[in-house]
Amino acid sequence: MPPMPKSEQIWFNGEFVPWDEARTHVLSHVVHYGSSVFEGIRCYATKKGPAVFRLKDHVTRLFDSARIYRMEIPFDRGQVAEAILETIRVNRLEACYIRPIAFRGYGSLGVDPLSCPVDTVIAVWEWGEYLGEEALEQGVSVCTSSWNRSAPNTMPNLAKAGGNYLNSQLVRMEANANGYDEGIVLGPDGLVSEGSGENVFLVKDGGIHTPASHHSILPGITRHSAITLARDLGMEVQSGAIPRELLYIADEVFFTGTAAEISPVRAIDKIPIGSGRRGPVTERLQTLFFQTINAEVEDRHGWLTFV
Ligand code: PPE
């Protein structure tokens, strides 16, 4: 990953502070126990001006994640959505990645977080292709991770919480150390879950399949967008149980995620998927996805919020 390019201002508990001054104490609860919930959102430079993709849905997921962890964000959804737009404006960015995060701050240490304040931060910066420049066209080469996702009654996967990403870090580091771009993780039942930072889909015999929400996945907003766009194109999509080997014999496999967008998978565990390059269904979906985020087609689902 290239170093993060700085922008000017970060929104910190309702006020803007310069990038380099957005600090928290080393004894903040989050540093010790991973107690944060966050979002990753993209703003695209469309011909009609910068537009945030699915802002309301990301803000809703942030508050849902907070609720699961009994975390009270001291702002309402409307205030957070408006603060996101304002952060893009003050940084004068056309296209950026947006990272809102709410975390247990400095107060007391000990596992019970409830006496710590909840700090809320929004940062924006320019972030290019997540899986490498070539990924969107050539596809990525991935492995099945030797790590598993956590069981449903251990860490709630429907929450996008900082601590969940310890598992993702192990998956991504192992994949990269072995020369792969990314890893696919199996759930505790041995069935396919998702990538370290993406949801996974397969295409077989004209149908599209993806693991269901109870298969230890983050219910991705790009996943939902891909399902919706595929149905708009008249394709059939099913979510359910996917055994690992179904990936090897699929016609196409692709990842979805805010950072990864829609990225084809060209090989898994060195087995080429389909023709070993981006397949036609992935390409059609990618095309419609990029037309949608760039405001080149009608925004049928109300997904764009202009800054
Ligand atoms: N699963 C995981 C584990 C995940 O982290 C993401 C997003 C997704 C699925 C896709 O969700 P969505 O973005 O709503 O479609 N990963 C974010 C963070 C990546 C990172 O490295 O940080 C992202 O894509 O922004």
Short mmCIF file of C-alpha atoms and ligand atoms in Angstrom, two decimals:
data_model
loop_
_atom_site.label_atom_id
_atom_site.label_comp_id
_atom_site.label_asym_id
_atom_site.label_seq_id
_atom_site.Cartn_x
_atom_site.Cartn_y
_atom_site.Cartn_z
CA MET A 1 0.00 0.00 0.00
CA PRO A 2 1.39 3.45 -0.86
CA PRO A 3 1.62 5.99 2.00
CA MET A 4 -1.61 7.86 2.71
CA PRO A 5 -1.76 11.29 1.06
CA LYS A 6 -2.68 13.94 3.63
CA SER A 7 -5.65 16.22 3.16
CA GLU A 8 -6.06 19.46 5.11
CA GLN A 9 -8.72 19.11 7.77
CA ILE A 10 -10.22 16.31 9.85
CA TRP A 11 -13.64 16.59 11.49
CA PHE A 12 -13.14 15.76 15.17
CA ASN A 13 -16.15 15.73 17.51
CA GLY A 14 -17.87 18.48 15.57
CA GLU A 15 -14.90 20.73 14.78
CA PHE A 16 -12.31 20.84 12.06
CA VAL A 17 -8.69 20.36 13.10
CA PRO A 18 -5.59 20.30 10.86
CA TRP A 19 -4.68 16.77 9.67
CA ASP A 20 -1.51 16.61 11.81
CA GLU A 21 -3.31 17.71 14.96
CA ALA A 22 -6.07 15.10 14.93
CA ARG A 23 -4.71 13.11 17.89
CA THR A 24 -5.93 10.83 20.62
CA HIS A 25 -4.32 9.69 23.88
CA VAL A 26 -2.32 6.43 23.87
CA LEU A 27 -4.43 5.24 26.80
CA SER A 28 -7.67 5.61 24.86
CA HIS A 29 -9.81 2.49 25.19
CA VAL A 30 -9.74 1.89 21.42
CA VAL A 31 -5.95 1.56 21.33
CA HIS A 32 -6.03 -1.29 23.82
CA TYR A 33 -9.23 -3.12 22.97
CA GLY A 34 -10.05 -2.33 19.31
CA SER A 35 -13.28 -0.62 20.38
CA SER A 36 -14.25 1.32 17.28
CA VAL A 37 -16.89 1.18 14.58
CA PHE A 38 -16.21 2.72 11.22
CA GLU A 39 -17.18 3.09 7.58
CA GLY A 40 -15.41 3.29 4.26
CA ILE A 41 -17.24 5.40 1.67
CA ARG A 42 -16.24 6.77 -1.71
CA CYS A 43 -16.90 10.14 -3.28
CA TYR A 44 -16.59 10.18 -7.09
CA ALA A 45 -15.77 13.07 -9.40
CA THR A 46 -18.75 12.89 -11.76
CA LYS A 47 -19.36 15.23 -14.68
CA LYS A 48 -22.11 16.82 -12.56
CA GLY A 49 -19.69 17.40 -9.65
CA PRO A 50 -18.46 15.31 -6.73
CA ALA A 51 -21.00 12.77 -5.47
CA VAL A 52 -20.92 10.43 -2.47
CA PHE A 53 -22.04 6.87 -3.22
CA ARG A 54 -24.75 5.51 -0.90
CA LEU A 55 -24.10 8.00 1.88
CA LYS A 56 -27.31 7.27 3.80
CA ASP A 57 -26.71 3.51 3.74
CA HIS A 58 -23.18 3.87 5.07
CA VAL A 59 -24.31 6.21 7.86
CA THR A 60 -27.06 3.73 8.76
CA ARG A 61 -24.53 0.88 8.95
CA LEU A 62 -22.26 3.01 11.16
CA PHE A 63 -25.10 3.56 13.63
CA ASP A 64 -26.09 -0.11 13.42
CA SER A 65 -22.52 -1.15 14.24
CA ALA A 66 -22.52 1.28 17.19
CA ARG A 67 -25.83 -0.11 18.47
CA ILE A 68 -24.50 -3.68 18.47
CA TYR A 69 -21.66 -2.49 20.73
CA ARG A 70 -23.92 -0.33 22.96
CA MET A 71 -22.00 2.70 21.78
CA GLU A 72 -23.84 6.05 21.83
CA ILE A 73 -22.59 8.31 19.06
CA PRO A 74 -23.22 11.86 20.37
CA PHE A 75 -24.50 13.07 16.96
CA ASP A 76 -27.51 11.97 14.96
CA ARG A 77 -27.44 10.40 11.49
CA GLY A 78 -28.31 13.63 9.73
CA GLN A 79 -25.48 15.47 11.50
CA VAL A 80 -22.95 12.79 10.58
CA ALA A 81 -24.10 12.74 6.93
CA GLU A 82 -23.86 16.53 6.73
CA ALA A 83 -20.45 16.51 8.47
CA ILE A 84 -19.20 14.04 5.83
CA LEU A 85 -20.25 16.37 3.02
CA GLU A 86 -18.75 19.36 4.84
CA THR A 87 -15.43 17.52 5.33
CA ILE A 88 -15.21 16.91 1.58
CA ARG A 89 -16.01 20.57 0.89
CA VAL A 90 -13.44 22.04 3.28
CA ASN A 91 -10.75 19.77 1.85
CA ARG A 92 -11.78 20.79 -1.69
CA LEU A 93 -11.58 17.21 -2.94
CA GLU A 94 -13.40 15.96 -6.03
CA ALA A 95 -12.84 12.25 -5.53
CA CYS A 96 -11.86 10.74 -2.20
CA TYR A 97 -12.20 7.90 0.26
CA ILE A 98 -14.16 8.81 3.38
CA ARG A 99 -13.46 7.24 6.76
CA PRO A 100 -15.93 8.07 9.52
CA ILE A 101 -15.05 6.36 12.80
CA ALA A 102 -16.55 6.38 16.29
CA PHE A 103 -14.35 5.02 19.06
CA ARG A 104 -14.11 4.64 22.82
CA GLY A 105 -11.75 7.37 23.88
CA TYR A 106 -9.72 8.35 26.93
CA GLY A 107 -11.33 7.93 30.33
CA SER A 108 -10.48 4.75 32.15
CA LEU A 109 -8.90 1.46 31.22
CA GLY A 110 -10.41 -1.94 31.82
CA VAL A 111 -12.50 -4.01 29.48
CA ASP A 112 -15.87 -2.39 30.30
CA PRO A 113 -15.87 0.62 27.98
CA LEU A 114 -18.96 2.41 29.22
CA SER A 115 -17.17 5.07 31.29
CA CYS A 116 -15.07 6.19 28.29
CA PRO A 117 -16.30 8.97 26.02
CA VAL A 118 -17.22 8.17 22.42
CA ASP A 119 -15.14 10.23 19.99
CA THR A 120 -16.33 10.72 16.41
CA VAL A 121 -13.97 11.50 13.57
CA ILE A 122 -14.32 11.93 9.79
CA ALA A 123 -11.26 11.92 7.54
CA VAL A 124 -11.08 12.08 3.75
CA TRP A 125 -8.15 11.45 1.45
CA GLU A 126 -7.38 10.43 -2.10
CA TRP A 127 -7.25 6.66 -2.44
CA GLY A 128 -6.78 4.94 -5.81
CA GLU A 129 -7.16 1.30 -6.78
CA TYR A 130 -7.25 -0.95 -3.71
CA LEU A 131 -6.01 -4.19 -5.24
CA GLY A 132 -3.50 -2.64 -7.64
CA GLU A 133 -3.82 -0.70 -10.91
CA GLU A 134 -4.35 -3.76 -13.08
CA ALA A 135 -6.93 -5.41 -10.81
CA LEU A 136 -10.08 -3.97 -12.36
CA GLU A 137 -9.21 -5.30 -15.82
CA GLN A 138 -6.84 -8.21 -15.37
CA GLY A 139 -8.29 -9.55 -12.15
CA VAL A 140 -6.52 -10.61 -8.98
CA SER A 141 -4.88 -13.82 -7.91
CA VAL A 142 -6.10 -14.98 -4.49
CA CYS A 143 -5.67 -17.85 -2.07
CA THR A 144 -7.94 -19.60 0.38
CA SER A 145 -6.71 -18.41 3.75
CA SER A 146 -5.48 -20.80 6.40
CA TRP A 147 -7.33 -18.55 8.86
CA ASN A 148 -11.09 -18.77 9.42
CA ARG A 149 -13.68 -16.09 10.13
CA SER A 150 -14.96 -15.98 13.68
CA ALA A 151 -18.08 -17.92 14.59
CA PRO A 152 -21.30 -15.88 14.74
CA ASN A 153 -21.45 -15.98 18.53
CA THR A 154 -17.90 -14.70 19.02
CA MET A 155 -17.49 -11.40 17.15
CA PRO A 156 -20.56 -9.95 15.43
CA ASN A 157 -19.70 -9.77 11.73
CA LEU A 158 -22.62 -7.52 10.84
CA ALA A 159 -20.83 -4.77 12.80
CA LYS A 160 -17.99 -3.05 10.96
CA ALA A 161 -15.85 -2.88 14.08
CA GLY A 162 -12.13 -2.19 14.39
CA GLY A 163 -11.46 -5.43 16.28
CA ASN A 164 -12.84 -7.55 13.41
CA TYR A 165 -9.95 -6.36 11.30
CA LEU A 166 -7.38 -8.27 13.35
CA ASN A 167 -8.70 -11.33 11.54
CA SER A 168 -8.60 -9.49 8.20
CA GLN A 169 -5.00 -8.41 8.85
CA LEU A 170 -3.89 -12.02 9.37
CA VAL A 171 -5.63 -13.03 6.13
CA ARG A 172 -4.18 -10.20 4.06
CA MET A 173 -0.62 -10.51 5.42
CA GLU A 174 -0.55 -14.26 4.84
CA ALA A 175 -1.90 -13.86 1.29
CA ASN A 176 0.63 -11.16 0.42
CA ALA A 177 3.52 -13.06 2.05
CA ASN A 178 2.70 -16.00 -0.22
CA GLY A 179 2.57 -13.82 -3.33
CA TYR A 180 -1.22 -13.47 -3.69
CA ASP A 181 -3.14 -10.21 -3.97
CA GLU A 182 -5.78 -11.17 -1.42
CA GLY A 183 -7.19 -14.07 0.61
CA ILE A 184 -10.66 -15.58 0.72
CA VAL A 185 -11.65 -16.72 4.21
CA LEU A 186 -13.86 -19.65 5.10
CA GLY A 187 -16.33 -19.37 7.94
CA PRO A 188 -16.30 -21.60 11.04
CA ASP A 189 -18.48 -24.10 9.13
CA GLY A 190 -15.87 -24.40 6.37
CA LEU A 191 -18.05 -22.56 3.86
CA VAL A 192 -16.96 -19.51 1.86
CA SER A 193 -17.30 -16.24 3.74
CA GLU A 194 -15.54 -13.25 2.10
CA GLY A 195 -12.20 -11.60 1.35
CA SER A 196 -10.22 -9.72 4.01
CA GLY A 197 -11.88 -6.50 2.84
CA GLU A 198 -14.34 -7.53 0.12
CA ASN A 199 -17.43 -9.65 -0.45
CA VAL A 200 -17.17 -12.47 -2.97
CA PHE A 201 -19.47 -13.55 -5.81
CA LEU A 202 -19.36 -16.39 -8.32
CA VAL A 203 -21.05 -16.86 -11.67
CA LYS A 204 -22.01 -20.36 -12.78
CA ASP A 205 -24.30 -21.48 -15.60
CA GLY A 206 -25.66 -17.95 -15.96
CA GLY A 207 -26.60 -17.52 -12.28
CA ILE A 208 -24.84 -15.34 -9.72
CA HIS A 209 -24.21 -16.62 -6.19
CA THR A 210 -22.83 -15.01 -3.03
CA PRO A 211 -22.62 -16.11 0.62
CA ALA A 212 -25.66 -15.12 2.69
CA SER A 213 -25.47 -12.69 5.60
CA HIS A 214 -25.22 -15.50 8.15
CA HIS A 215 -21.99 -16.80 6.61
CA SER A 216 -19.77 -14.53 8.76
CA ILE A 217 -19.71 -11.71 6.21
CA LEU A 218 -19.91 -7.97 6.46
CA PRO A 219 -23.12 -7.17 4.60
CA GLY A 220 -21.39 -5.00 2.03
CA ILE A 221 -23.07 -2.01 0.52
CA THR A 222 -21.26 -2.67 -2.77
CA ARG A 223 -22.52 -6.28 -2.50
CA HIS A 224 -26.05 -4.94 -2.27
CA SER A 225 -25.38 -2.58 -5.19
CA ALA A 226 -24.03 -5.45 -7.32
CA ILE A 227 -27.06 -7.62 -6.52
CA THR A 228 -29.42 -4.76 -7.39
CA LEU A 229 -27.63 -3.91 -10.66
CA ALA A 230 -27.47 -7.58 -11.69
CA ARG A 231 -31.24 -7.88 -11.16
CA ASP A 232 -31.75 -4.64 -13.11
CA LEU A 233 -29.92 -6.38 -15.96
CA GLY A 234 -32.29 -9.33 -15.68
CA MET A 235 -29.77 -11.70 -14.10
CA GLU A 236 -30.60 -14.10 -11.29
CA VAL A 237 -28.79 -13.68 -7.99
CA GLN A 238 -28.94 -16.03 -5.02
CA SER A 239 -27.34 -15.75 -1.61
CA GLY A 240 -26.64 -18.98 0.21
CA ALA A 241 -24.06 -21.55 1.23
CA ILE A 242 -21.00 -21.79 -1.02
CA PRO A 243 -18.53 -24.65 -0.61
CA ARG A 244 -14.92 -23.74 -1.37
CA GLU A 245 -14.63 -25.98 -4.40
CA LEU A 246 -17.58 -24.29 -6.11
CA LEU A 247 -15.26 -21.31 -6.57
CA TYR A 248 -12.74 -23.43 -8.50
CA ILE A 249 -15.37 -24.63 -10.98
CA ALA A 250 -17.15 -21.29 -11.37
CA ASP A 251 -17.22 -19.52 -14.72
CA GLU A 252 -16.32 -16.23 -13.04
CA VAL A 253 -15.51 -14.97 -9.55
CA PHE A 254 -15.42 -11.34 -8.50
CA PHE A 255 -14.98 -9.20 -5.38
CA THR A 256 -17.07 -6.23 -4.34
CA GLY A 257 -16.20 -3.51 -1.83
CA THR A 258 -16.05 0.24 -1.48
CA ALA A 259 -12.28 0.23 -1.83
CA ALA A 260 -12.06 -2.70 -4.28
CA GLU A 261 -15.22 -1.65 -6.23
CA ILE A 262 -15.95 -4.63 -8.54
CA SER A 263 -12.73 -6.56 -9.14
CA PRO A 264 -12.48 -9.81 -11.10
CA VAL A 265 -10.66 -12.78 -9.55
CA ARG A 266 -8.57 -14.55 -12.18
CA ALA A 267 -7.18 -17.42 -10.09
CA ILE A 268 -7.77 -19.04 -6.70
CA ASP A 269 -5.03 -21.17 -5.15
CA LYS A 270 -3.34 -20.99 -8.58
CA ILE A 271 -6.34 -22.62 -10.28
CA PRO A 272 -7.48 -20.35 -13.13
CA ILE A 273 -11.13 -19.32 -12.81
CA GLY A 274 -13.03 -19.81 -16.07
CA SER A 275 -10.86 -18.46 -18.85
CA GLY A 276 -8.40 -17.00 -16.31
CA ARG A 277 -9.39 -13.44 -17.12
CA ARG A 278 -12.29 -11.09 -16.54
CA GLY A 279 -15.52 -12.78 -17.63
CA PRO A 280 -18.47 -11.24 -19.50
CA VAL A 281 -20.87 -11.04 -16.53
CA THR A 282 -18.26 -9.32 -14.37
CA GLU A 283 -17.53 -6.90 -17.19
CA ARG A 284 -21.20 -6.04 -17.72
CA LEU A 285 -21.71 -5.44 -14.02
CA GLN A 286 -18.53 -3.39 -13.76
CA THR A 287 -19.62 -1.24 -16.69
CA LEU A 288 -23.03 -0.51 -15.19
CA PHE A 289 -21.46 0.06 -11.75
CA PHE A 290 -18.96 2.59 -13.11
CA GLN A 291 -21.66 4.32 -15.18
CA THR A 292 -23.76 4.55 -12.02
CA ILE A 293 -21.07 5.95 -9.73
CA ASN A 294 -19.95 8.40 -12.41
CA ALA A 295 -23.54 9.64 -12.93
CA GLU A 296 -23.48 8.58 -16.59
CA VAL A 297 -26.80 6.75 -16.30
CA GLU A 298 -29.99 7.66 -14.47
CA ASP A 299 -29.63 7.25 -10.70
CA ARG A 300 -32.61 4.87 -10.49
CA HIS A 301 -32.03 3.90 -6.88
CA GLY A 302 -31.11 7.32 -5.47
CA TRP A 303 -27.57 6.26 -4.62
CA LEU A 304 -25.71 9.52 -5.30
CA THR A 305 -25.54 12.51 -2.95
CA PHE A 306 -23.96 15.52 -4.63
CA VAL A 307 -21.50 17.36 -2.41
N1 PPE B 1 -16.13 -7.36 3.84
C1 PPE B 1 -15.16 -6.77 4.59
C2 PPE B 1 -14.46 -7.56 5.62
C3 PPE B 1 -14.86 -5.42 4.35
O1 PPE B 1 -13.91 -4.84 5.08
C4 PPE B 1 -15.53 -4.72 3.34
C5 PPE B 1 -15.21 -3.28 3.07
C6 PPE B 1 -16.53 -5.38 2.60
C7 PPE B 1 -16.80 -6.70 2.89
C8 PPE B 1 -17.33 -4.68 1.55
O2 PPE B 1 -18.22 -3.75 2.14
P1 PPE B 1 -18.70 -2.44 1.38
O3 PPE B 1 -17.54 -1.51 1.34
O4 PPE B 1 -19.82 -1.92 2.21
O5 PPE B 1 -19.14 -2.85 0.03
N2 PPE B 1 -13.87 -2.93 3.30
C9 PPE B 1 -13.57 -1.53 3.46
C10 PPE B 1 -12.26 -1.32 4.13
C11 PPE B 1 -11.04 -1.75 3.42
C12 PPE B 1 -9.81 -1.35 4.18
O6 PPE B 1 -8.75 -1.82 3.81
O7 PPE B 1 -9.92 -0.55 5.13
C13 PPE B 1 -13.74 -0.78 2.16
O8 PPE B 1 -13.82 -1.38 1.10
O9 PPE B 1 -13.83 0.45 2.22
#
